[in-house]
Short mmCIF file of C-alpha atoms in Angstrom, two decimals:
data_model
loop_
_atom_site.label_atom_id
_atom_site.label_comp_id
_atom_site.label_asym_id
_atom_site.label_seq_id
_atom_site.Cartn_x
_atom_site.Cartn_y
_atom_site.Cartn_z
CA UNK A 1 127.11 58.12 83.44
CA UNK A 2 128.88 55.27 85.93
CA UNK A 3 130.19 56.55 88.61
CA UNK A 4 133.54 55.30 90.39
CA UNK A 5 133.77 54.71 94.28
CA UNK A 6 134.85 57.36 96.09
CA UNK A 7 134.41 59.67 99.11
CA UNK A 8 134.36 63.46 99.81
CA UNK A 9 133.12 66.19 102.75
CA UNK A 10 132.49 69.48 102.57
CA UNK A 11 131.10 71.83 104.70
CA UNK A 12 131.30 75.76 105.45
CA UNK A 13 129.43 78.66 107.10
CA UNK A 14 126.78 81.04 105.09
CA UNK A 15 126.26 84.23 106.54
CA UNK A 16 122.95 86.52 106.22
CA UNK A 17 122.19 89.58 107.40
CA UNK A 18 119.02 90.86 108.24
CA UNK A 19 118.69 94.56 107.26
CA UNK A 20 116.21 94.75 109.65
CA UNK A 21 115.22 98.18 111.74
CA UNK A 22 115.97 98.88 115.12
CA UNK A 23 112.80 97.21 117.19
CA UNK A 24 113.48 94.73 115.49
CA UNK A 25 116.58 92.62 115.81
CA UNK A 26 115.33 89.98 118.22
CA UNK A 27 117.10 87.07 115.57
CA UNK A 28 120.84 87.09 114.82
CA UNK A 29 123.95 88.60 116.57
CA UNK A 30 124.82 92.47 115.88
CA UNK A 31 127.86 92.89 113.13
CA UNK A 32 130.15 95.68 113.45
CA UNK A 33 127.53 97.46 111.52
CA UNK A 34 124.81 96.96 114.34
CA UNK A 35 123.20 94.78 111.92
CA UNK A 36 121.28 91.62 113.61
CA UNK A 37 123.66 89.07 111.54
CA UNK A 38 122.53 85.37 111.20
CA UNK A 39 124.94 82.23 110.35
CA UNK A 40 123.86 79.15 108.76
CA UNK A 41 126.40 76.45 108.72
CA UNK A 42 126.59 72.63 106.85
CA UNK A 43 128.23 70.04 106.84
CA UNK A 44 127.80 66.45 104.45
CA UNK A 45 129.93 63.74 103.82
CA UNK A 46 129.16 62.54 100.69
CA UNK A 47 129.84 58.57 99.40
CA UNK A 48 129.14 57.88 95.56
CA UNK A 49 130.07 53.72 94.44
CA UNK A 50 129.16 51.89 91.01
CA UNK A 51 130.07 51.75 87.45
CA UNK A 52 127.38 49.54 86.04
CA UNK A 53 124.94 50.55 88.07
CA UNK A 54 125.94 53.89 90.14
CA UNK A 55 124.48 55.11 93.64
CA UNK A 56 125.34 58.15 96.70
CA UNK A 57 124.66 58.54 99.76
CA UNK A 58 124.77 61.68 101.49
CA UNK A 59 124.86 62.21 105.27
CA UNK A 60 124.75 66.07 106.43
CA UNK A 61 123.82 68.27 109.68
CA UNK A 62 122.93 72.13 109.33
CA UNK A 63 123.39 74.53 111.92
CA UNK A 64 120.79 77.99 112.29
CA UNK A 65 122.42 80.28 114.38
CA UNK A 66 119.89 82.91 114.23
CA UNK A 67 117.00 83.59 117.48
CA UNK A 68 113.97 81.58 117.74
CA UNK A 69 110.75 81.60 119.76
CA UNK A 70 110.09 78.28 120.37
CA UNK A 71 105.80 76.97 120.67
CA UNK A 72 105.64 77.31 124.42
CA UNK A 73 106.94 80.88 124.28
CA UNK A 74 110.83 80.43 125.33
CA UNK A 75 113.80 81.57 123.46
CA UNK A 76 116.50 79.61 121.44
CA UNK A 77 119.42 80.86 120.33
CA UNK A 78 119.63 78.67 117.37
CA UNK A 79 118.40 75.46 115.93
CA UNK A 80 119.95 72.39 114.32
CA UNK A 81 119.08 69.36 111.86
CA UNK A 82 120.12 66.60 109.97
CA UNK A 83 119.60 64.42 106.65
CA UNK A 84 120.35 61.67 104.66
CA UNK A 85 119.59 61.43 100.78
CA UNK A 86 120.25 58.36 99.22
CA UNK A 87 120.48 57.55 94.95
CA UNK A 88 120.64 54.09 93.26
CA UNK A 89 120.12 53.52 89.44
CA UNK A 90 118.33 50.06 88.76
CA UNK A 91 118.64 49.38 85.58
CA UNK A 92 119.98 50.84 82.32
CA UNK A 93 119.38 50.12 78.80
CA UNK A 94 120.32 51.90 75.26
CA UNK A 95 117.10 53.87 74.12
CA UNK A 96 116.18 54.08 70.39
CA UNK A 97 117.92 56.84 69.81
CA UNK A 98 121.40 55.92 70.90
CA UNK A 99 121.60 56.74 73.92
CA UNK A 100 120.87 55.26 77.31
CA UNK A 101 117.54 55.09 79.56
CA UNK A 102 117.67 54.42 83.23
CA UNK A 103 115.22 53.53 86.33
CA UNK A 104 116.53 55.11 89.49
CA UNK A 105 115.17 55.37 93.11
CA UNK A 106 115.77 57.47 95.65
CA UNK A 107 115.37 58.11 99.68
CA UNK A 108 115.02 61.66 101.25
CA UNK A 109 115.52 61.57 105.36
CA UNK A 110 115.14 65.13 107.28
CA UNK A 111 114.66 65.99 110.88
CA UNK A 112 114.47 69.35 112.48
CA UNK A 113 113.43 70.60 116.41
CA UNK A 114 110.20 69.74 116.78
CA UNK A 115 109.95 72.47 119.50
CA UNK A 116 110.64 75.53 116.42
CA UNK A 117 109.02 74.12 113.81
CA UNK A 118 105.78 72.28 112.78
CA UNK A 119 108.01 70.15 110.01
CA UNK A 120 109.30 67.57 112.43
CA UNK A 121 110.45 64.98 110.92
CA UNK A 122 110.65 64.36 106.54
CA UNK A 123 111.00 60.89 104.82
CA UNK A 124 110.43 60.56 101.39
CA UNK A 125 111.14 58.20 98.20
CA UNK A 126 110.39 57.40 94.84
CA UNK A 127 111.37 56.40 91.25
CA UNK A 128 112.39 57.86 88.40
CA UNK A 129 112.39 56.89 84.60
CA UNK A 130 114.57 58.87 82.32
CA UNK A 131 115.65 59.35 78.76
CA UNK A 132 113.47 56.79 77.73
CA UNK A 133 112.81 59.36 75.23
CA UNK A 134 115.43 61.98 75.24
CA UNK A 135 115.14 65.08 77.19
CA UNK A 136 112.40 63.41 78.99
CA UNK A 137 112.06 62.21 82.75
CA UNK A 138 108.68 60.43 84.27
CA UNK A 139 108.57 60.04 88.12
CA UNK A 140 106.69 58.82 90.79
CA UNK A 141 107.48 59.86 94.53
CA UNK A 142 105.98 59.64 98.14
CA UNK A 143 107.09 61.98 101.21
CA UNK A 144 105.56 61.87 104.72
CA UNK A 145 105.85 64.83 107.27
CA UNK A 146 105.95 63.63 110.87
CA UNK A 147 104.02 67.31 112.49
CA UNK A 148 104.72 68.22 115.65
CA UNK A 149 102.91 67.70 118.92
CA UNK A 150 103.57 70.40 120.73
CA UNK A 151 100.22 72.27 121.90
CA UNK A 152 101.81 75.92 120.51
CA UNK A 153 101.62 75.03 117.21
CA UNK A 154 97.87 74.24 117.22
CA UNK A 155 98.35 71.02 114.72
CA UNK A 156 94.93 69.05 114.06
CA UNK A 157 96.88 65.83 112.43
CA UNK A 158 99.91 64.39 113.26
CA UNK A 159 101.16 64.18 109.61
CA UNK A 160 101.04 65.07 106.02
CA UNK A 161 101.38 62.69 103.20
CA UNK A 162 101.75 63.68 99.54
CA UNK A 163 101.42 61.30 96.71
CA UNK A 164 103.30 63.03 93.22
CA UNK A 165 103.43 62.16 89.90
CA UNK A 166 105.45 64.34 87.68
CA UNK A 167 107.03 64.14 83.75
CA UNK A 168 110.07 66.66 83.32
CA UNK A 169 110.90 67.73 79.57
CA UNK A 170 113.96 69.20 78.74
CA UNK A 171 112.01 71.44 75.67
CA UNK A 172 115.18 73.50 74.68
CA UNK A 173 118.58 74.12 76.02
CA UNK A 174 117.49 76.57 78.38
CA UNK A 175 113.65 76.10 78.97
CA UNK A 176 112.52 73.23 81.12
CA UNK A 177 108.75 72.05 81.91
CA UNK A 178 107.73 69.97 84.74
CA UNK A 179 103.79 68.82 85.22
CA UNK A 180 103.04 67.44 88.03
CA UNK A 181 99.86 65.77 89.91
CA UNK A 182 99.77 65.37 93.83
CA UNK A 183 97.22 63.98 95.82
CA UNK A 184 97.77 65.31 99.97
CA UNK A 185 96.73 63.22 102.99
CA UNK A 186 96.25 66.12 106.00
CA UNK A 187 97.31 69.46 103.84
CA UNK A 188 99.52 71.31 106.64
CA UNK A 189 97.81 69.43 109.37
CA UNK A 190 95.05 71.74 109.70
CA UNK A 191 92.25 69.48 109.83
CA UNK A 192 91.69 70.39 105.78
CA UNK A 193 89.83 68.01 103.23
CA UNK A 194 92.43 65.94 101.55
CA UNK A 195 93.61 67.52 98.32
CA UNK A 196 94.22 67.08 94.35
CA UNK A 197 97.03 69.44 93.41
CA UNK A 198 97.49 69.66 89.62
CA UNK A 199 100.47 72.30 88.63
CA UNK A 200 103.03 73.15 86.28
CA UNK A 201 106.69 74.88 86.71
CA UNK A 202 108.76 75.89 84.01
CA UNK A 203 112.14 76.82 84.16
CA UNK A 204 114.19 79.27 82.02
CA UNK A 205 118.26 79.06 81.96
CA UNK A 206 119.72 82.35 81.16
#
């Protein structure tokens, strides 16, 4: 479906509450309940442009206001990130049954504090073929995890790489299947064997 230029933000806080015991309620801020409460905030400004061929971008930060030990043993009192995702269709076509097929791509940007988590920094990308049969999707994507250095979180490799290949079938209005094949460079930087991941997910729509 083309899409027509346009802007649009949005943002908002999330609250969850940990229903934690006392002895534990080192993460969060006490509620009125004297309930460790956390807050997770976003915000995105979203750009969408195109009616022969339609695209987005979306720009966002995210905000964890919970309690964190950090890898050389310090506190922080929350930790922040940001992302960009970015969607172009490439071509479009009508398919043999009517309706239209499409090639897409699309670019996944993510970074994160590299002194909370072992996920530093996320770029990924790929390609997507769809309804070139209807109710059927083929794919092919790439994502790289930049891992972080610091010596507390005990990181062999430097990165991860993942290689996917995926078909998605729409089998029924409510049941969805989704092979996939991956191939991982450095599994969780652990100094593992690379790896051949075959799986399967199915979804079910009540």
């Amino acid at each position: 479906m083309a899409r027509r230029p346009g802007a649009a933000a949005q943002g908002g806080p999330v609250r969850r509450i940990d229903r934690g015991r006392q002895g534990h309620r080192s993460h969060g801020v006490s509620s009125v309940w004297s309930s460790p409460v956390e807050r997770f905030a976003v915000g995105e400004v979203e750009l969408t442009w195109g009616d022969e061929f339609s695209g987005r971008a979306s720009l966002g930060a995210w905000r964890h206001g919970g309690s964190f030990t950090r890898f050389d043993g310090g506190r922080e009192r929350h930790t922040t990130g940001t992302y960009l995702m970015l969607e172009q269709e490439l071509w479009s076509a009508p398919n043999d049954s009517g309706g239209r097929q499409s090639v897409a791509s699309f670019m996944q940007l993510g970074q994160a504090d590299a002194d909370l988590t072992v996920f530093e920094t996320h770029l990924g990308g790929g390609v997507t073929w769809s309804e070139f049969v209807p109710d059927h999707m083929l794919g092919l994507a790439v994502t790289r995890v930049e891992l972080s250095d610091e010596p507390g979180a005990a990181l062999s490799e430097d990165h991860e790489t993942a290689i996917e290949a995926f078909w998605r079938w729409q089998a029924s209005p409510r049941l969805v299947l989704k092979p996939d094949v991956q191939y991982i460079v450095h599994p969780g930087g652990a100094g593992l064997d690379d790896a051949l991941v075959v799986g399967l997910r199915a979804e079910w729509r009540l």
